[in-house]
């Protein structure tokens, strides 16, 4: 490194850039937010499926491959309802509570006017996303005869809650939720991309996802900025804790949610559901290959979380670095 370059000055410049970008994101909301645009008009196409078969965790299992076209179609409808329910749980149980923590002044480094404005706008976005997916789910349930289908809590939320319960201080629990929100907001855009551009699924489903993705593409850099500002204000003890916890939600997000799938398959009378899910479990609970987690690793590097051996060990333990 150039001996004449002051690392503290470089860090200050980087934080200044982050604050400028955060201000731009906050002030762009009236122009880009889908909640400010005309409501999507629902309609139904009987000749198209509700979800992509490529996103089913058991798509290559013989029990699924040998099922009837009618049963496969019901499974795909379940996949769409499951996707919507997971979106709702992420927004209401992970992201919005994190935003409330920020607005309440409980998160270090995130008390500026731009941070508060951006978080308020994000909460409006997220509530609108819940409205969109609930509207889509109601249409699917009515058209597919799945009105009584019950969807359990997802493992992503359960893992976060379990980790919070192991916290010994309130700030640790808030940090777990914040880390889970950061990871979810970064990964959700890639997941939405597959559905938002597919001509194979219902047009209303595709448009619903596209509207969601439009906002989430802004939320990803926003939460990266929030994470950087947050980490800069932490004590050494808190930074070590943040480094330890940030890698964990990556694996939680990659969870294949086999317990939820088993419940849904049983409810629609899928033959050999227990056997098929048992075979899936032998392949592992999470599928990291489905995620591009390089962005989480680069974020941890940018904010200096991987400078310590303990943090690198945490990321290696989760399979994110070697």
Tab-separated table of C-alpha atoms in Angstrom:
chain	number	residue	atom	x	y	z
A	1	UNK	CA	0.000	0.000	0.000
A	2	UNK	CA	1.165	3.543	-0.718
A	3	UNK	CA	2.597	4.833	2.579
A	4	UNK	CA	1.267	8.300	1.761
A	5	UNK	CA	-2.342	7.090	1.589
A	6	UNK	CA	-4.229	7.489	4.864
A	7	UNK	CA	-6.633	4.505	5.300
A	8	UNK	CA	-8.893	6.658	7.464
A	9	UNK	CA	-9.213	9.201	4.665
A	10	UNK	CA	-10.096	6.446	2.185
A	11	UNK	CA	-12.736	5.108	4.572
A	12	UNK	CA	-14.156	8.603	5.015
A	13	UNK	CA	-14.359	9.060	1.238
A	14	UNK	CA	-16.149	5.719	0.882
A	15	UNK	CA	-18.675	6.623	3.569
A	16	UNK	CA	-19.255	10.010	1.926
A	17	UNK	CA	-19.957	8.263	-1.362
A	18	UNK	CA	-22.374	5.901	0.406
A	19	UNK	CA	-24.220	8.810	1.999
A	20	UNK	CA	-24.516	10.602	-1.359
A	21	UNK	CA	-25.912	7.451	-2.994
A	22	UNK	CA	-28.326	6.971	-0.106
A	23	UNK	CA	-29.606	10.508	-0.624
A	24	UNK	CA	-30.169	9.854	-4.320
A	25	UNK	CA	-32.053	6.637	-3.583
A	26	UNK	CA	-34.264	8.404	-1.059
A	27	UNK	CA	-35.182	11.284	-3.381
A	28	UNK	CA	-35.831	9.067	-6.424
A	29	UNK	CA	-38.795	7.287	-4.813
A	30	UNK	CA	-41.609	9.522	-6.187
A	31	UNK	CA	-40.413	8.769	-9.739
A	32	UNK	CA	-39.712	5.052	-9.564
A	33	UNK	CA	-41.956	3.429	-6.896
A	34	UNK	CA	-44.648	1.145	-8.280
A	35	UNK	CA	-46.979	2.156	-5.481
A	36	UNK	CA	-47.158	5.527	-7.263
A	37	UNK	CA	-48.291	3.908	-10.511
A	38	UNK	CA	-51.592	2.551	-11.808
A	39	UNK	CA	-52.858	-0.625	-10.163
A	40	UNK	CA	-52.212	-3.872	-12.027
A	41	UNK	CA	-55.366	-5.341	-13.554
A	42	UNK	CA	-55.815	-9.046	-12.757
A	43	UNK	CA	-56.840	-11.541	-15.395
A	44	UNK	CA	-56.516	-15.299	-15.896
A	45	UNK	CA	-55.082	-17.450	-18.690
A	46	UNK	CA	-56.332	-21.025	-18.447
A	47	UNK	CA	-53.636	-22.371	-20.776
A	48	UNK	CA	-50.684	-21.197	-18.666
A	49	UNK	CA	-49.241	-22.498	-15.402
A	50	UNK	CA	-48.816	-20.430	-12.242
A	51	UNK	CA	-45.160	-21.170	-11.484
A	52	UNK	CA	-41.907	-22.410	-13.007
A	53	UNK	CA	-41.187	-26.122	-12.745
A	54	UNK	CA	-37.453	-25.323	-12.657
A	55	UNK	CA	-37.932	-23.775	-9.184
A	56	UNK	CA	-39.403	-26.925	-7.621
A	57	UNK	CA	-36.871	-28.637	-5.291
A	58	UNK	CA	-38.189	-32.080	-6.311
A	59	UNK	CA	-38.568	-31.436	-10.060
A	60	UNK	CA	-36.239	-34.346	-10.934
A	61	UNK	CA	-37.674	-36.819	-8.450
A	62	UNK	CA	-39.391	-39.857	-10.020
A	63	UNK	CA	-42.500	-39.360	-7.876
A	64	UNK	CA	-43.028	-35.930	-9.406
A	65	UNK	CA	-41.963	-36.877	-12.935
A	66	UNK	CA	-44.489	-39.725	-13.029
A	67	UNK	CA	-47.437	-37.722	-11.688
A	68	UNK	CA	-50.357	-36.708	-13.892
A	69	UNK	CA	-50.398	-33.356	-15.749
A	70	UNK	CA	-53.317	-32.284	-13.568
A	71	UNK	CA	-51.383	-33.017	-10.372
A	72	UNK	CA	-48.282	-31.268	-11.702
A	73	UNK	CA	-50.407	-28.217	-12.427
A	74	UNK	CA	-51.737	-28.230	-8.850
A	75	UNK	CA	-48.196	-28.516	-7.522
A	76	UNK	CA	-47.153	-25.501	-9.610
A	77	UNK	CA	-50.106	-23.539	-8.232
A	78	UNK	CA	-48.903	-24.477	-4.751
A	79	UNK	CA	-45.453	-23.202	-5.711
A	80	UNK	CA	-46.914	-19.832	-6.677
A	81	UNK	CA	-48.933	-19.559	-3.468
A	82	UNK	CA	-45.857	-20.577	-1.496
A	83	UNK	CA	-43.736	-17.939	-3.223
A	84	UNK	CA	-46.339	-15.270	-2.392
A	85	UNK	CA	-46.634	-16.390	1.223
A	86	UNK	CA	-42.859	-16.321	1.631
A	87	UNK	CA	-42.780	-12.813	0.174
A	88	UNK	CA	-45.393	-11.728	2.701
A	89	UNK	CA	-43.461	-13.278	5.588
A	90	UNK	CA	-40.184	-11.670	4.484
A	91	UNK	CA	-41.793	-8.253	4.195
A	92	UNK	CA	-43.875	-8.357	7.380
A	93	UNK	CA	-41.652	-10.374	9.724
A	94	UNK	CA	-38.139	-9.420	8.578
A	95	UNK	CA	-37.878	-6.236	6.508
A	96	UNK	CA	-40.541	-3.965	7.987
A	97	UNK	CA	-39.614	-4.749	11.623
A	98	UNK	CA	-36.025	-3.874	10.708
A	99	UNK	CA	-37.220	-0.599	9.218
A	100	UNK	CA	-39.121	0.131	12.450
A	101	UNK	CA	-35.923	-0.461	14.438
A	102	UNK	CA	-34.148	2.054	12.216
A	103	UNK	CA	-36.935	4.619	12.489
A	104	UNK	CA	-36.914	4.167	16.261
A	105	UNK	CA	-33.247	5.156	16.375
A	106	UNK	CA	-32.171	1.723	17.626
A	107	UNK	CA	-29.636	1.052	14.831
A	108	UNK	CA	-26.257	2.826	15.016
A	109	UNK	CA	-25.248	4.867	11.982
A	110	UNK	CA	-28.773	4.985	10.531
A	111	UNK	CA	-30.233	8.105	12.129
A	112	UNK	CA	-29.602	10.596	9.323
A	113	UNK	CA	-32.475	12.284	7.470
A	114	UNK	CA	-31.681	10.359	4.260
A	115	UNK	CA	-31.611	7.028	6.089
A	116	UNK	CA	-34.919	7.741	7.773
A	117	UNK	CA	-36.559	8.948	4.538
A	118	UNK	CA	-35.341	5.950	2.535
A	119	UNK	CA	-36.537	3.539	5.211
A	120	UNK	CA	-39.984	5.159	5.353
A	121	UNK	CA	-40.278	4.821	1.569
A	122	UNK	CA	-39.107	1.225	1.721
A	123	UNK	CA	-41.849	0.384	4.206
A	124	UNK	CA	-44.464	1.817	1.839
A	125	UNK	CA	-42.978	-0.262	-0.996
A	126	UNK	CA	-43.031	-3.433	1.085
A	127	UNK	CA	-46.635	-3.013	2.204
A	128	UNK	CA	-47.628	-2.501	-1.431
A	129	UNK	CA	-45.736	-5.671	-2.394
A	130	UNK	CA	-47.756	-7.568	0.202
A	131	UNK	CA	-50.926	-6.139	-1.328
A	132	UNK	CA	-49.803	-7.277	-4.815
A	133	UNK	CA	-48.968	-10.843	-3.857
A	134	UNK	CA	-52.065	-11.241	-1.702
A	135	UNK	CA	-54.168	-10.094	-4.661
A	136	UNK	CA	-52.392	-12.625	-6.882
A	137	UNK	CA	-52.886	-15.381	-4.315
A	138	UNK	CA	-56.603	-14.687	-4.000
A	139	UNK	CA	-56.981	-14.983	-7.775
A	140	UNK	CA	-55.036	-18.260	-7.867
A	141	UNK	CA	-56.867	-19.782	-4.913
A	142	UNK	CA	-60.245	-18.946	-6.467
A	143	UNK	CA	-59.388	-20.165	-9.970
A	144	UNK	CA	-57.527	-23.320	-8.893
A	145	UNK	CA	-59.834	-24.448	-6.091
A	146	UNK	CA	-57.210	-23.992	-3.369
A	147	UNK	CA	-59.087	-21.651	-1.059
A	148	UNK	CA	-58.504	-23.821	2.029
A	149	UNK	CA	-54.786	-24.477	1.480
A	150	UNK	CA	-52.819	-23.583	4.630
A	151	UNK	CA	-49.172	-22.505	4.377
A	152	UNK	CA	-46.968	-22.918	7.483
A	153	UNK	CA	-44.235	-20.553	8.650
A	154	UNK	CA	-41.116	-20.694	6.502
A	155	UNK	CA	-37.753	-21.892	7.775
A	156	UNK	CA	-36.159	-18.548	6.861
A	157	UNK	CA	-38.255	-16.845	9.542
A	158	UNK	CA	-37.929	-19.738	11.982
A	159	UNK	CA	-34.114	-19.778	11.715
A	160	UNK	CA	-34.007	-16.029	12.338
A	161	UNK	CA	-36.271	-16.338	15.383
A	162	UNK	CA	-34.179	-19.212	16.790
A	163	UNK	CA	-30.995	-17.173	16.350
A	164	UNK	CA	-32.578	-14.160	18.044
A	165	UNK	CA	-33.637	-16.281	21.009
A	166	UNK	CA	-29.997	-17.235	21.559
A	167	UNK	CA	-29.074	-13.553	21.857
A	168	UNK	CA	-28.151	-12.326	25.318
A	169	UNK	CA	-28.628	-8.600	24.600
A	170	UNK	CA	-31.454	-6.749	22.780
A	171	UNK	CA	-28.997	-5.190	20.317
A	172	UNK	CA	-27.898	-8.667	19.248
A	173	UNK	CA	-31.466	-9.654	18.396
A	174	UNK	CA	-31.926	-6.491	16.355
A	175	UNK	CA	-28.647	-7.186	14.578
A	176	UNK	CA	-29.795	-10.697	13.613
A	177	UNK	CA	-32.978	-9.260	12.111
A	178	UNK	CA	-31.038	-6.513	10.302
A	179	UNK	CA	-28.582	-9.042	8.831
A	180	UNK	CA	-31.475	-11.224	7.672
A	181	UNK	CA	-33.148	-8.221	6.042
A	182	UNK	CA	-29.925	-7.207	4.260
A	183	UNK	CA	-29.406	-10.711	2.884
A	184	UNK	CA	-33.063	-11.092	1.864
A	185	UNK	CA	-33.143	-7.740	0.058
A	186	UNK	CA	-29.945	-8.562	-1.837
A	187	UNK	CA	-31.047	-12.045	-2.908
A	188	UNK	CA	-34.702	-11.438	-3.701
A	189	UNK	CA	-33.989	-9.582	-6.971
A	190	UNK	CA	-32.224	-12.598	-8.499
A	191	UNK	CA	-35.090	-14.880	-7.489
A	192	UNK	CA	-37.670	-12.488	-8.892
A	193	UNK	CA	-35.772	-12.190	-12.162
A	194	UNK	CA	-36.573	-15.768	-13.156
A	195	UNK	CA	-40.313	-15.291	-12.758
A	196	UNK	CA	-40.595	-11.714	-14.015
A	197	UNK	CA	-39.350	-12.569	-17.519
A	198	UNK	CA	-40.915	-15.991	-18.036
A	199	UNK	CA	-43.536	-16.325	-20.774
A	200	UNK	CA	-44.442	-19.785	-19.459
A	201	UNK	CA	-46.444	-18.561	-16.476
A	202	UNK	CA	-49.623	-16.533	-16.049
A	203	UNK	CA	-49.159	-12.974	-17.345
A	204	UNK	CA	-50.648	-11.508	-14.170
A	205	UNK	CA	-48.220	-13.552	-12.083
A	206	UNK	CA	-45.316	-12.359	-14.225
A	207	UNK	CA	-46.429	-8.725	-14.031
A	208	UNK	CA	-46.905	-8.979	-10.272
A	209	UNK	CA	-43.339	-10.237	-9.868
A	210	UNK	CA	-41.992	-7.642	-12.330
A	211	UNK	CA	-43.595	-4.826	-10.323
A	212	UNK	CA	-42.068	-6.243	-7.132
A	213	UNK	CA	-38.652	-6.627	-8.742
A	214	UNK	CA	-38.698	-3.044	-10.021
A	215	UNK	CA	-38.624	-1.774	-6.440
A	216	UNK	CA	-36.359	-4.513	-5.079
A	217	UNK	CA	-33.627	-3.574	-7.551
A	218	UNK	CA	-33.433	-0.297	-5.619
A	219	UNK	CA	-33.738	-1.934	-2.206
A	220	UNK	CA	-30.645	-4.074	-2.792
A	221	UNK	CA	-28.178	-1.143	-3.087
A	222	UNK	CA	-30.123	0.686	-0.380
A	223	UNK	CA	-29.617	-2.101	2.150
A	224	UNK	CA	-25.965	-2.432	1.129
A	225	UNK	CA	-25.576	1.255	1.964
A	226	UNK	CA	-27.410	0.850	5.247
A	227	UNK	CA	-25.181	-2.102	6.167
A	228	UNK	CA	-22.049	-0.070	5.444
A	229	UNK	CA	-23.170	2.899	7.542
A	230	UNK	CA	-24.348	0.567	10.315
A	231	UNK	CA	-21.071	-1.368	10.485
A	232	UNK	CA	-19.007	1.832	10.572
A	233	UNK	CA	-20.603	2.868	13.882
A	234	UNK	CA	-20.260	-0.471	15.685
A	235	UNK	CA	-17.888	-1.205	18.529
A	236	UNK	CA	-15.283	-3.920	18.019
A	237	UNK	CA	-17.471	-6.362	19.937
A	238	UNK	CA	-20.505	-5.480	17.817
A	239	UNK	CA	-18.555	-5.701	14.541
A	240	UNK	CA	-17.386	-9.192	15.497
A	241	UNK	CA	-20.984	-10.179	16.211
A	242	UNK	CA	-22.198	-8.697	12.911
A	243	UNK	CA	-19.467	-10.517	10.999
A	244	UNK	CA	-20.460	-13.768	12.694
A	245	UNK	CA	-24.178	-13.445	11.971
A	246	UNK	CA	-24.171	-11.977	8.430
A	247	UNK	CA	-23.239	-15.272	6.765
A	248	UNK	CA	-25.988	-17.297	8.423
A	249	UNK	CA	-29.052	-15.800	6.643
A	250	UNK	CA	-27.490	-16.763	3.311
A	251	UNK	CA	-27.977	-20.431	4.200
A	252	UNK	CA	-31.414	-19.693	5.667
A	253	UNK	CA	-32.477	-17.985	2.433
A	254	UNK	CA	-31.219	-20.974	0.415
A	255	UNK	CA	-33.331	-23.365	2.495
A	256	UNK	CA	-35.482	-25.472	0.186
A	257	UNK	CA	-38.394	-25.236	2.633
A	258	UNK	CA	-39.131	-28.961	2.426
A	259	UNK	CA	-41.304	-28.905	5.574
A	260	UNK	CA	-43.598	-26.343	3.953
A	261	UNK	CA	-43.673	-28.333	0.731
A	262	UNK	CA	-44.562	-31.545	2.576
A	263	UNK	CA	-47.497	-29.849	4.277
A	264	UNK	CA	-48.816	-28.474	0.996
A	265	UNK	CA	-48.354	-31.712	-0.945
A	266	UNK	CA	-50.225	-33.648	1.724
A	267	UNK	CA	-53.093	-31.157	1.564
A	268	UNK	CA	-53.547	-31.586	-2.197
A	269	UNK	CA	-53.277	-35.374	-1.966
A	270	UNK	CA	-49.994	-35.761	-3.845
A	271	UNK	CA	-49.153	-39.505	-4.068
A	272	UNK	CA	-45.987	-40.538	-2.203
A	273	UNK	CA	-45.439	-37.017	-0.884
A	274	UNK	CA	-43.650	-38.230	2.258
A	275	UNK	CA	-41.354	-40.523	0.293
A	276	UNK	CA	-40.473	-37.822	-2.240
A	277	UNK	CA	-39.668	-35.204	0.406
A	278	UNK	CA	-37.650	-37.769	2.374
A	279	UNK	CA	-35.585	-38.421	-0.761
A	280	UNK	CA	-35.135	-34.645	-1.181
A	281	UNK	CA	-33.861	-34.317	2.390
A	282	UNK	CA	-31.027	-36.701	1.591
A	283	UNK	CA	-29.731	-34.045	-0.832
A	284	UNK	CA	-29.518	-31.410	1.923
A	285	UNK	CA	-31.830	-28.823	3.446
A	286	UNK	CA	-30.296	-25.844	1.603
A	287	UNK	CA	-29.159	-25.312	-1.979
A	288	UNK	CA	-26.416	-22.676	-2.054
A	289	UNK	CA	-25.876	-23.286	-5.766
A	290	UNK	CA	-29.199	-21.511	-6.383
A	291	UNK	CA	-27.791	-18.233	-5.021
A	292	UNK	CA	-25.111	-15.846	-6.232
A	293	UNK	CA	-23.759	-15.111	-2.782
A	294	UNK	CA	-20.667	-13.288	-4.086
A	295	UNK	CA	-22.447	-9.990	-3.379
A	296	UNK	CA	-22.725	-10.815	0.323
A	297	UNK	CA	-19.041	-11.743	0.429
A	298	UNK	CA	-18.069	-8.523	-1.382
A	299	UNK	CA	-20.251	-6.505	1.017
A	300	UNK	CA	-18.504	-8.100	4.001
A	301	UNK	CA	-15.143	-7.281	2.420
A	302	UNK	CA	-16.122	-3.670	1.667
A	303	UNK	CA	-17.153	-2.935	5.223
A	304	UNK	CA	-14.147	-4.723	6.707
A	305	UNK	CA	-15.970	-7.635	8.278
A	306	UNK	CA	-13.618	-10.219	6.799
A	307	UNK	CA	-10.517	-8.604	8.281
A	308	UNK	CA	-10.691	-10.889	11.316
A	309	UNK	CA	-9.977	-14.612	11.404
A	310	UNK	CA	-13.197	-15.247	13.351
A	311	UNK	CA	-15.292	-13.624	10.622
A	312	UNK	CA	-13.550	-15.540	7.860
A	313	UNK	CA	-14.147	-18.730	9.830
A	314	UNK	CA	-17.863	-17.884	10.077
A	315	UNK	CA	-18.165	-17.339	6.314
A	316	UNK	CA	-16.155	-20.517	5.639
A	317	UNK	CA	-18.344	-22.493	8.053
A	318	UNK	CA	-21.392	-21.533	6.016
A	319	UNK	CA	-19.625	-22.531	2.784
A	320	UNK	CA	-19.381	-18.982	1.396
A	321	UNK	CA	-15.584	-18.800	1.213
A	322	UNK	CA	-12.831	-21.418	1.220
